[in-house]
Coordinates of C-alpha atoms and ligand atoms in Angstrom, one line a residue:
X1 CA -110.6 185.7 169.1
X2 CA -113.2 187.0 166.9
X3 CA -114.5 190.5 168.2
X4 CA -117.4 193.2 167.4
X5 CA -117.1 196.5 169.2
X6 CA -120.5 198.2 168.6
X7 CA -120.8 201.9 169.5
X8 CA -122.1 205.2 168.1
X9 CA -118.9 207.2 167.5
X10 CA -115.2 206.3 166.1
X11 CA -112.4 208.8 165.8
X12 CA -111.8 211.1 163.3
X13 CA -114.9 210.4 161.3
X14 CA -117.5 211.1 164.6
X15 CA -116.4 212.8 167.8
X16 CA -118.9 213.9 170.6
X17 CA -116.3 213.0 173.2
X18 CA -114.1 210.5 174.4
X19 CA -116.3 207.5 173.6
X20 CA -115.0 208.5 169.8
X21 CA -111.1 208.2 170.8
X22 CA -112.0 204.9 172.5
X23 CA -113.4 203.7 169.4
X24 CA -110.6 205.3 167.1
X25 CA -108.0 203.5 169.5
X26 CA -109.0 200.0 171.2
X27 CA -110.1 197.8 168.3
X28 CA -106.7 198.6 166.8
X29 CA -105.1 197.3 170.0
X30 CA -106.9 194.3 170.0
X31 CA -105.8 193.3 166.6
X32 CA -102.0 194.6 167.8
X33 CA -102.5 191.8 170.5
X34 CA -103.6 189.6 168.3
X35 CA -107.7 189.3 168.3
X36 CA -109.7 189.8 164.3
X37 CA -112.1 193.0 165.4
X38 CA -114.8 194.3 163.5
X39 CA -116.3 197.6 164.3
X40 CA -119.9 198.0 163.9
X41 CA -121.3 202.5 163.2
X42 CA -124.7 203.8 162.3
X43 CA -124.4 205.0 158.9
X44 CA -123.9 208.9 159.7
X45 CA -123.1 210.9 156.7
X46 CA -119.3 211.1 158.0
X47 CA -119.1 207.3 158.7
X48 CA -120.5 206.9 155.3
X49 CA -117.7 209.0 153.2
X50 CA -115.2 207.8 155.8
X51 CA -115.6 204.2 154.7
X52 CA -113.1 202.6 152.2
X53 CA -114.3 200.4 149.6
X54 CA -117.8 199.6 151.0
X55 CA -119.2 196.7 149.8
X56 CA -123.3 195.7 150.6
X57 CA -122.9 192.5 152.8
X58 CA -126.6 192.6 153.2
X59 CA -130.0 193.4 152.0
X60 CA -131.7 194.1 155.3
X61 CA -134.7 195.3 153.7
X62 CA -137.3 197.4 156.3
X63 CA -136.4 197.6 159.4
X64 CA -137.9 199.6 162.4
X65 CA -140.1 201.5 160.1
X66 CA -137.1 202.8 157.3
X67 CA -138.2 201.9 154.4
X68 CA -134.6 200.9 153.2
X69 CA -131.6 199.1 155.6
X70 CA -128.4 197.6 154.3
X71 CA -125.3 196.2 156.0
X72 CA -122.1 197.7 154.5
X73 CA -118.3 196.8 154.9
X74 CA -115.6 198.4 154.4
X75 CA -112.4 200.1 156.1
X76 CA -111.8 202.7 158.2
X77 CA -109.4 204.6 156.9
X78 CA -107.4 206.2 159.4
X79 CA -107.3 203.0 161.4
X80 CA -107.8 200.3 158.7
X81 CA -110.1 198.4 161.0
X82 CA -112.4 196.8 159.4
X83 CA -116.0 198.4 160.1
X84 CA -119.8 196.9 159.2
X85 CA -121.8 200.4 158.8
X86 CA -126.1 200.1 158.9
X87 CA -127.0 202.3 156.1
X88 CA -130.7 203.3 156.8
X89 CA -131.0 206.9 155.1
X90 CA -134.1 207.5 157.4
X91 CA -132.5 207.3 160.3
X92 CA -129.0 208.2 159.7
X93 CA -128.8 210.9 156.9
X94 CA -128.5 213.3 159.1
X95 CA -126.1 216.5 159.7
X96 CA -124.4 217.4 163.2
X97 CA -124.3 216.0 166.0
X98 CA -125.1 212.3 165.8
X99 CA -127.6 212.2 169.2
X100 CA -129.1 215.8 168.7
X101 CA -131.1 218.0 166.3
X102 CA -130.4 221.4 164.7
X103 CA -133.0 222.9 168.0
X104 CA -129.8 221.0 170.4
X105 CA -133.2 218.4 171.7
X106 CA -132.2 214.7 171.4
X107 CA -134.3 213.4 167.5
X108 CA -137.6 212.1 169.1
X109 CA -137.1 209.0 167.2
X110 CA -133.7 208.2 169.3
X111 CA -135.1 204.8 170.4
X112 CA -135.7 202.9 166.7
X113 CA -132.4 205.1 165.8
X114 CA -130.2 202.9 168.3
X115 CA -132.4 200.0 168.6
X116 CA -131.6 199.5 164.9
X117 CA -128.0 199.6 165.5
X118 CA -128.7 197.1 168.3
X119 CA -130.7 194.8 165.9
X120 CA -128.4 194.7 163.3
X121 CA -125.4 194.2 166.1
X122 CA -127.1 191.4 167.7
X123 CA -128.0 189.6 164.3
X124 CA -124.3 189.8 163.0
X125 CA -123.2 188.5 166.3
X126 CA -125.3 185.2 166.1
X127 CA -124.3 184.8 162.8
X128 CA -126.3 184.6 159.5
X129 CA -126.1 188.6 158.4
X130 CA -122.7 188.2 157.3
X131 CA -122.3 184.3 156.6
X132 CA -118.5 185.1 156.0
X133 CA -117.8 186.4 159.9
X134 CA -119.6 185.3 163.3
X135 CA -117.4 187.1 166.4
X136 CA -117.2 185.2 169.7
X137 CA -117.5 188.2 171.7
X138 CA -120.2 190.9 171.1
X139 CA -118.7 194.6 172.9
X140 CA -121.2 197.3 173.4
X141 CA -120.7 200.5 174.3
X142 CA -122.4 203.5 176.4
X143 CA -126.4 203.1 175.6
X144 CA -126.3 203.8 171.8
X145 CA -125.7 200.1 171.5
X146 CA -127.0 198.8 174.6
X147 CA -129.8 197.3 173.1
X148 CA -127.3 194.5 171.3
X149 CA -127.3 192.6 174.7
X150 CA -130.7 192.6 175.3
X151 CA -131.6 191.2 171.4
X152 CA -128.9 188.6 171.9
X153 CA -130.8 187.7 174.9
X154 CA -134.6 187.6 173.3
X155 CA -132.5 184.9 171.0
X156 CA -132.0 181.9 172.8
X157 CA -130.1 180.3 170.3
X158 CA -127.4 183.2 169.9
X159 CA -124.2 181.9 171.5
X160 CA -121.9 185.0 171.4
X161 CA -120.4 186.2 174.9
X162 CA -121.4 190.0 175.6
X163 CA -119.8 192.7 176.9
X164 CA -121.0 195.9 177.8
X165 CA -119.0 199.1 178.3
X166 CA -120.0 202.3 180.4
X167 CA -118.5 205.2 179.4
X168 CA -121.3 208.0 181.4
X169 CA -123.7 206.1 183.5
X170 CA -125.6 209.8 182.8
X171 CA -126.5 209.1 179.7
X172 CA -129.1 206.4 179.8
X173 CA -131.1 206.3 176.2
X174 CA -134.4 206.4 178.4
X175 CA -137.4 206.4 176.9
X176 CA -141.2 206.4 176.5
X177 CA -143.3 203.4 177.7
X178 CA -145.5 204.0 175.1
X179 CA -142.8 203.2 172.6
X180 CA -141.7 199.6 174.0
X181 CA -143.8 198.2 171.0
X182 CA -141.3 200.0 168.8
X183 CA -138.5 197.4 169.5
X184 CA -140.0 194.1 168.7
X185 CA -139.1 192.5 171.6
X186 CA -141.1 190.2 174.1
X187 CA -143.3 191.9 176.5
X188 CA -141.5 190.2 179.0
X189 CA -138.6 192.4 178.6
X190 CA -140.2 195.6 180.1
X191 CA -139.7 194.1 183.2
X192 CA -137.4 196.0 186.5
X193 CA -135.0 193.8 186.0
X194 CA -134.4 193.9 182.6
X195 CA -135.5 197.7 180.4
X196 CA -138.2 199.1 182.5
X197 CA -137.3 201.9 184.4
X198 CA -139.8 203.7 186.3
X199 CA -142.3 203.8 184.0
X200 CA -140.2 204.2 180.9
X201 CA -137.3 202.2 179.5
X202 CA -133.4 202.5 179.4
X203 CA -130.9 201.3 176.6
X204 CA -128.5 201.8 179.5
X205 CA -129.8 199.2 181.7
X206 CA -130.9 196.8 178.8
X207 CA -127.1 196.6 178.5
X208 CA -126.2 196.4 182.5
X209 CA -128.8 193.8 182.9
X210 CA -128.4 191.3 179.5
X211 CA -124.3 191.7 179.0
X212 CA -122.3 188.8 180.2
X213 CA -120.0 191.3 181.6
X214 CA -120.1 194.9 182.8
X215 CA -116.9 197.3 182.4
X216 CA -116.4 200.9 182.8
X217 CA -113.3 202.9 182.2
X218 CA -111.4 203.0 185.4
X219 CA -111.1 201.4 188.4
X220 CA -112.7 203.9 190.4
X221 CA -115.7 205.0 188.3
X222 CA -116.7 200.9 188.6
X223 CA -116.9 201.5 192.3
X224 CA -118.6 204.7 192.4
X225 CA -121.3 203.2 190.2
X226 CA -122.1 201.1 192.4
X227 CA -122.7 203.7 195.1
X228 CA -126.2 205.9 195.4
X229 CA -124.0 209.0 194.5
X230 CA -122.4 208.1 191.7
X231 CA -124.9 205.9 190.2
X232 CA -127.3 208.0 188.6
X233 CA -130.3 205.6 190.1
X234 CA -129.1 202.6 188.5
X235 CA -126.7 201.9 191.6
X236 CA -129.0 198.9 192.6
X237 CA -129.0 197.9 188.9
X238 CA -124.8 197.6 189.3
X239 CA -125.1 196.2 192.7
X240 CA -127.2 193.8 191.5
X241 CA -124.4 192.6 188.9
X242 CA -122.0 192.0 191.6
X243 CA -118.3 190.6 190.0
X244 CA -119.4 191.2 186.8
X245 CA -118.5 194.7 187.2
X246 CA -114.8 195.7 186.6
X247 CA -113.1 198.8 185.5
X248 CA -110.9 198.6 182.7
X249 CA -108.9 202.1 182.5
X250 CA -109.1 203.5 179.2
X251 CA -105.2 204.5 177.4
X252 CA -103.8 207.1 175.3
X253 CA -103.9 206.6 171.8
X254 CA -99.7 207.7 170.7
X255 CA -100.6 207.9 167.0
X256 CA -103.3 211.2 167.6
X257 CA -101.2 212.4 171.0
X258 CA -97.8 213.0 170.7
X259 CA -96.0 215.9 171.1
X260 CA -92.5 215.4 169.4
X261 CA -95.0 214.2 166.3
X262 CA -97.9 216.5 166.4
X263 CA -98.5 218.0 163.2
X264 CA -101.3 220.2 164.9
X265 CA -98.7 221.9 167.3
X266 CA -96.6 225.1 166.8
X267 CA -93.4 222.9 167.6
X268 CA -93.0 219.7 168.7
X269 CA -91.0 218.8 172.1
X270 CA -90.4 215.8 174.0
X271 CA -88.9 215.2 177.5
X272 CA -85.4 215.7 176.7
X273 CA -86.2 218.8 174.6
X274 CA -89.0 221.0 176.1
X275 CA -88.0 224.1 174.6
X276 CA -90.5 223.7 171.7
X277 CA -93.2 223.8 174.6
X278 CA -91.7 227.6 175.7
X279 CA -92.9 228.5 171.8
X280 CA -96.2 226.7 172.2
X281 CA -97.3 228.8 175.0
X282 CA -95.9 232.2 173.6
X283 CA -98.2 231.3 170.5
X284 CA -101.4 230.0 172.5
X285 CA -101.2 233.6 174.2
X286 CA -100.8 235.3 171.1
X287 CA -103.8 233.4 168.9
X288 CA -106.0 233.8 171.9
X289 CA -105.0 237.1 172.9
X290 CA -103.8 236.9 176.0
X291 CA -100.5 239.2 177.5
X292 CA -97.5 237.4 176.2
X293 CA -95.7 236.0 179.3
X294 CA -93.2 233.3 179.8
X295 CA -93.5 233.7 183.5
X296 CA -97.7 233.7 183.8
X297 CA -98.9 230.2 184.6
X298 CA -101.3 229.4 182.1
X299 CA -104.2 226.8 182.8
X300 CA -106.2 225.6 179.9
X301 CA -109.0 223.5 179.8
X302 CA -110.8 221.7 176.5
X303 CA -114.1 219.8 177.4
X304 CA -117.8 220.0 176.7
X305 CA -119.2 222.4 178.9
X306 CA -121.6 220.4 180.5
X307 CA -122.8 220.2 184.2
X308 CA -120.2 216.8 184.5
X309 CA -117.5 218.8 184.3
X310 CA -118.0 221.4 186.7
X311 CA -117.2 224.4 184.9
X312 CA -119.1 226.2 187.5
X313 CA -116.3 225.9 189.8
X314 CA -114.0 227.3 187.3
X315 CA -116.3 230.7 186.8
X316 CA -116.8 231.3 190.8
X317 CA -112.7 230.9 191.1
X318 CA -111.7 233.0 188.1
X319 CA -110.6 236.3 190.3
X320 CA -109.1 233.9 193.0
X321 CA -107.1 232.4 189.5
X322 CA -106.2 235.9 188.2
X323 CA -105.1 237.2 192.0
X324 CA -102.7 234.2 192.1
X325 CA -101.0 235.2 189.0
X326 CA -102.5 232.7 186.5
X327 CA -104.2 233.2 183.0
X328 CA -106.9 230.9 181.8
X329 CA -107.6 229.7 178.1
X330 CA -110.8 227.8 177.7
X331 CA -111.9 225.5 174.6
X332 CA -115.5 224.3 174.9
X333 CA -119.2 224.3 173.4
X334 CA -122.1 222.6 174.7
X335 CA -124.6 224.3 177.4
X336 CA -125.7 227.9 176.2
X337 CA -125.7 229.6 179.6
X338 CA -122.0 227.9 180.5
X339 CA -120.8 229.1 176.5
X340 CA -122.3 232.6 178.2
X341 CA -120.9 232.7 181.1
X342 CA -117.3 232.1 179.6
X343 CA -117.7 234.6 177.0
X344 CA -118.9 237.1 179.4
X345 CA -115.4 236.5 181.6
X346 CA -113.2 236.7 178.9
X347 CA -114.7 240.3 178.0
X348 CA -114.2 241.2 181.9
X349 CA -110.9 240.4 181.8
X350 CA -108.9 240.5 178.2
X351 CA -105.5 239.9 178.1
X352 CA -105.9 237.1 181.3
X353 CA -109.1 235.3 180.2
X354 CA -109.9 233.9 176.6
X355 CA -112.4 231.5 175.2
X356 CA -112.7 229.5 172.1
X357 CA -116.4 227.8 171.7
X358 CA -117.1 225.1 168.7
X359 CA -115.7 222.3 168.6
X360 CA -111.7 222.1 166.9
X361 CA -109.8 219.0 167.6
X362 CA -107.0 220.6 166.2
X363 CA -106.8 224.0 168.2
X364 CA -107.3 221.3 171.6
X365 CA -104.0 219.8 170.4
X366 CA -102.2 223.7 170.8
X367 CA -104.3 223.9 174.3
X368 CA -102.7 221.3 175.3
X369 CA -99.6 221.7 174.2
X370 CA -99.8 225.4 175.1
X371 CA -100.8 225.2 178.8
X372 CA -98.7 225.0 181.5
X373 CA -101.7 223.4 183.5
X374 CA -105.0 221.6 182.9
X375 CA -108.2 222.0 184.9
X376 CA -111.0 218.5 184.7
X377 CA -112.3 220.2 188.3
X378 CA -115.3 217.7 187.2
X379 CA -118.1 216.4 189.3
X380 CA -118.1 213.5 188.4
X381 CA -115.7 211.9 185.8
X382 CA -116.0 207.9 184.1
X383 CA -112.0 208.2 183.0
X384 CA -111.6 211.1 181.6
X385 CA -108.7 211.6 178.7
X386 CA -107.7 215.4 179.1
X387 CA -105.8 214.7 181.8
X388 CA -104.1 211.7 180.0
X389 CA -102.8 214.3 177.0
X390 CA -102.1 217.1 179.3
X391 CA -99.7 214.0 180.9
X392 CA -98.4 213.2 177.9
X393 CA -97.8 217.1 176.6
X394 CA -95.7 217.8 180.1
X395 CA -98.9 220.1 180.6
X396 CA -99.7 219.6 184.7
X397 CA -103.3 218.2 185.1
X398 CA -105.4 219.8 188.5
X399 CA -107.9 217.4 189.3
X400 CA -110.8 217.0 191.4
X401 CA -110.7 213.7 193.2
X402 CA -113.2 211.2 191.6
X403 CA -113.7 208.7 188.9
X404 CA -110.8 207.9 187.1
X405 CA -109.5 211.0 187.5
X406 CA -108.4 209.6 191.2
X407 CA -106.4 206.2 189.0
X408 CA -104.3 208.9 186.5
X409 CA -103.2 211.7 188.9
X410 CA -101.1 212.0 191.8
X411 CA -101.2 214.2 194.2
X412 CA -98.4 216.6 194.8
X413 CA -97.3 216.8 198.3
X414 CA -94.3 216.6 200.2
X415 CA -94.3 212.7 200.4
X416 CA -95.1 212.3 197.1
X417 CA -92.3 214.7 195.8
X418 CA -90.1 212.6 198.0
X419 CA -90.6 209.6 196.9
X420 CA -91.2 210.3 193.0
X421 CA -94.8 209.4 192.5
X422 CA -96.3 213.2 192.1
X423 CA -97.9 214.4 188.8
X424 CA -100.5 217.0 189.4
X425 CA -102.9 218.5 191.8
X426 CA -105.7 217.4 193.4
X427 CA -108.9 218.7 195.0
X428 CA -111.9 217.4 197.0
X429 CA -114.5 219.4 197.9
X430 CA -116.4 220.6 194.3
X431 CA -116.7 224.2 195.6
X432 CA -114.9 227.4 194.7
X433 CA -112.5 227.4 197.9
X434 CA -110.8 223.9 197.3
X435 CA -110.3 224.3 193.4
X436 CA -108.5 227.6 194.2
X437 CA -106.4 226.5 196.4
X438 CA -105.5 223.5 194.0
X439 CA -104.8 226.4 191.5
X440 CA -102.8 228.2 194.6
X441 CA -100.4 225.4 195.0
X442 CA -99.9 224.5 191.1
X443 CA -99.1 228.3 190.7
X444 CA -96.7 228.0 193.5
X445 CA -95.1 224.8 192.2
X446 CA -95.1 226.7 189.1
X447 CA -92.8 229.4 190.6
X448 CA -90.0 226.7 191.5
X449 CA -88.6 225.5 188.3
X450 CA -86.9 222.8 189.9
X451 CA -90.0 221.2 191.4
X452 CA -92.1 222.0 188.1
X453 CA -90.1 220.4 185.7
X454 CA -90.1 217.2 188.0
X455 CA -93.4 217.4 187.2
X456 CA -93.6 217.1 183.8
X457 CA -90.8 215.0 183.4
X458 CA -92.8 212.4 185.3
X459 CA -96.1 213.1 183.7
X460 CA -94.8 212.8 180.2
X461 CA -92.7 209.5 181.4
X462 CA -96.4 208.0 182.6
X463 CA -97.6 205.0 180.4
X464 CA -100.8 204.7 179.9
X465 CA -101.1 202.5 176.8
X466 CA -103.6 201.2 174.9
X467 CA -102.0 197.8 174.9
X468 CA -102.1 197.3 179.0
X469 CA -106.0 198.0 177.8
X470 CA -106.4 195.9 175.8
X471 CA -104.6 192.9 177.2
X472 CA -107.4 193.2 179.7
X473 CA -110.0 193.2 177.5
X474 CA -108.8 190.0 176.0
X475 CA -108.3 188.3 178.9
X476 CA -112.4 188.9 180.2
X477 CA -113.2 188.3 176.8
X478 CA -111.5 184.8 176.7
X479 CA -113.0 184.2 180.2
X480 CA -116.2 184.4 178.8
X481 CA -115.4 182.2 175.8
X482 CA -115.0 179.1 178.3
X483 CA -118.6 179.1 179.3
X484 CA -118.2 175.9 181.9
X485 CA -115.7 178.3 183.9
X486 CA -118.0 181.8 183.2
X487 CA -121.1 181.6 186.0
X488 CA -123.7 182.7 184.0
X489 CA -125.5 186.0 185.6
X490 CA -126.5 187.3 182.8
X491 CA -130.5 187.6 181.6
X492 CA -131.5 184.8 178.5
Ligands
LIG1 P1 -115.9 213.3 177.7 O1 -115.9 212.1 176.8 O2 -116.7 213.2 178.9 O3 -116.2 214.5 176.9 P2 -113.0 212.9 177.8 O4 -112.0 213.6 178.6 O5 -113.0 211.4 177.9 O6 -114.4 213.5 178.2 O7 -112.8 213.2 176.3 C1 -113.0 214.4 175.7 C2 -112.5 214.4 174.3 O8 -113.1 215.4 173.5 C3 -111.0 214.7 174.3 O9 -110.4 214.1 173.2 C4 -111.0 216.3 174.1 O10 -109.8 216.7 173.5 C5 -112.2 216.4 173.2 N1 -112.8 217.7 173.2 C6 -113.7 218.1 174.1 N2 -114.2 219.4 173.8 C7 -113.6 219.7 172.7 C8 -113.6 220.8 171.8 N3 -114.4 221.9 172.1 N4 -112.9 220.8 170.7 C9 -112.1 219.8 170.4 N5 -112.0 218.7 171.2 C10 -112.7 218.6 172.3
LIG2 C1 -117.2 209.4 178.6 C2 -116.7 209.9 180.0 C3 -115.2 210.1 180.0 C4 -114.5 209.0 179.4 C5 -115.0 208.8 178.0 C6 -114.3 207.6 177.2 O1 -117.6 210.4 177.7 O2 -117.4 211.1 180.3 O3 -114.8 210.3 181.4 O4 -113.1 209.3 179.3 O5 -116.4 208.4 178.0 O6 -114.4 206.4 177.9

């Protein structure tokens, strides 16, 4: 089984968020199971310096108004997956973050940026760009590569089986009408049911509505897409896919998390031996300033501070925290007036409250590590991996109850405790009140040794692997490579 991931970020080389440790982790789990995976990266500066031996497979020539576009191969080194890169200077030379200029607004020529990458995915997927390698499955994901299903559609020769994967329904890749020309496709593509969206046009749906096959990263989030709330108005656009929508739940890559072989980490631990985790918290109190306390709880939380995660339930709760006897470390960047707003609490209250903006993959491995709990109180949430290291660091995740936040966590209650299912804390409501009572309960579970440890015991002894992932992965992709069994839905 031949197989192209396509997507915009890859672990360690580009990280935004946890589209990054998807791509860092699943294609080598496919090849563990057996499949020949290629991934295929817009030519960032970082993918560029990260790429072993590149060879030029291909002389694109211009492309989408760059003067200069060439398809390189080469290895990745930390994985050794194999990786095609689109080198296109014009639209890739650039520093920080891959989606977003220096002033933080998205590059206003986003659209030939990622319909490149779409191009160029779509053409080595019906073969002829790299003579050497045609895959049988194309796999998109999120909208940076969206546009690979809908250029494998405008072909009606192309004979690869697509896959598209949502990892934020959010973010759509939506765009200006007046643009559509930019993308060289048939005018009968900026059409409802394929691109256009009121008025403009989505990368998003191009990939919803041309892919073979729709997943998203957990059970629940492929439900909740589906649903008016959740669905970020493309709910009718999943509805209309029916079947074809499944939730594949995303895994925990051991290699990067691991706490009795974290390199990042003040000492490493494991289950048997959670000592090292005592001297983990003592020096996450210390580096961030906080009092020095065995006995304070300590909840942590590393994300982007964006409305998603609903940080603004963490701000209003912060004296309700500190009353109940907890301290809070946050590790974040992302909105100005949420990086504000943080700063502002750890001034208020030093010693109880820190904060470390910017981005530091390393310092989120000592968060973690560190913490005794983890708040993801997020609104809404497509998997979520915090929660999956806090798990696997013994570090107790409090949840809100959505996404796949609702297929990783369980509950603690009395029946849960009873019959040995329980791993965290969870809340409902995405208001003040019902995330500090979460934090209530956690602190209290906290204060009973006994009942703590069977928490992390079983949190640590969870497995959520790439491999179970992965298997199902394979398995829809081999669906798709019988075509007389695989109903065709899909646009052509
Ligand atoms: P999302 O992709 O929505 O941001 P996930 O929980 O899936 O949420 O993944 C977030 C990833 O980004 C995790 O690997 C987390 O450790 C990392 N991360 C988020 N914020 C930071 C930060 N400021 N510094 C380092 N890593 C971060
Ligand atoms: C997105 C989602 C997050 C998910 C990640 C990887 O960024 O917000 O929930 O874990 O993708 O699939």
């Amino acid at each position: 089984m031949k197989v192209l991931q396509v997507g915009a970020e890859v672990f360690p080389l580009v990280k935004t968020g946890g589209l990054a440790d998807v791509l860092g982790a699943l294609p080598q789990a496919l090849v563990a199971a057996g499949a020949d995976v290629r991934l295929l990266l817009p030519g960032f500066p970082a993918i560029l310096a990260g790429l072993k031996k590149p060879v030029v497979v291909c002389e694109i020539g211009a492309a989408f108004g760059a003067a200069r576009v060439r398809l390189l191969r080469g290895t990745i080194a930390a994985s050794g997956i194999s990786a095609y890169v689109v080198d296109a200077p014009y639209y890739y030379q650039r520093t920080g973050n891959p989606y977003l200029g220096a002033d933080g607004l998205e590059w206003s020529d986003n659209a030939q940026r990622f319909a490149l990458l779409g191009w160029v995915a779509a053409h080595v997927a019906a073969g002829g760009l790299d003579p050497a390698w045609t895959p049988d499955v194309l796999h998109a994901h999120d909208w940076h590569a969206g546009m690979a299903c809908a250029y494998l559609a405008a072909n009606q020769s192309a004979t690869v089986a697509t896959v598209y994967t949502v990892h934020n329904l959010a973010y759509q890749g939506l765009f200006d009408a007046k643009d559509f020309h930019l993308l060289g496709l048939p005018v009968r593509f900026m059409d409802p049911t394929r691109l256009e969206y009121h008025g403009k046009f989505s990368f998003m749906k191009a990939g919803l509505t041309h892919a073979q096959r729709v997943t998203t990263v957990s059970p629940s989030y492929a439900a909740e897409i589906a649903t008016t709330e959740f669905g970020c108005g493309l709910d009718g656009v999943v509805r209309s896919r029916g079947a074809d929508v499944s939730g594949i739940l995303n895994g925990v890559d051991d290699a990067v998390w691991d706490p009795a072989a974290d390199k990042d980490i003040t000492t490493p631990y494991s289950a048997s031996q959670l000592a090292g985790k005592a001297v983990c918290k003592a020096a996450l109190q210390k580096e961030l300033g906080l009092q020095v306390d065995a006995t304070r709880p300590l909840f942590t939380l590393v994300s982007r501070l964006t409305q998603q995660k609903g940080l603004d339930l963490v701000l209003d709760a912060i004296p309700e925290m500190l009353a109940a006897g907890a301290q809070l470390a946050v590790q974040g960047s992302g909105d100005a007036a949420l990086e504000k707003a943080f700063t502002e609490a750890a001034a208020a209250h030093p010693g109880q409250v820190a904060v470390r903006l910017g981005y530091d993959e390393k310092f989120a491995h000592q968060m973690i590590a560190g913490a005794d709990a983890m708040l993801v109180p997020s609104r809404f949430e497509p998997c979520g991996l915090t929660q999956l290291y806090a798990l696997r660091y013994g570090t107790v995740p409090v949840v809100r109850r959505v996404g796949g936040l609702i297929d990783t966590v369980v509950d603690t209650s009395e029946a849960s405790l009873q019959d040995d299912t329980a791993t965290g804390f969870m809340f409902g409501p995405a208001n003040k009140e019902a995330l500090a009572l979460a934090v209530h309960r956690t602190v209290q579970a906290f204060g009973q040794p006994a009942v703590w440890a069977q928490l992390q015991q079983r949190g640590m002894a969870q497995n959520f692997s790439w491999a179970a992932a992965a298997t199902q992965y394979l398995a829809l992709y081999e669906t798709l490579c019988q075509p007389a069994k695989a109903p065709a839905t899909a646009k052509k």
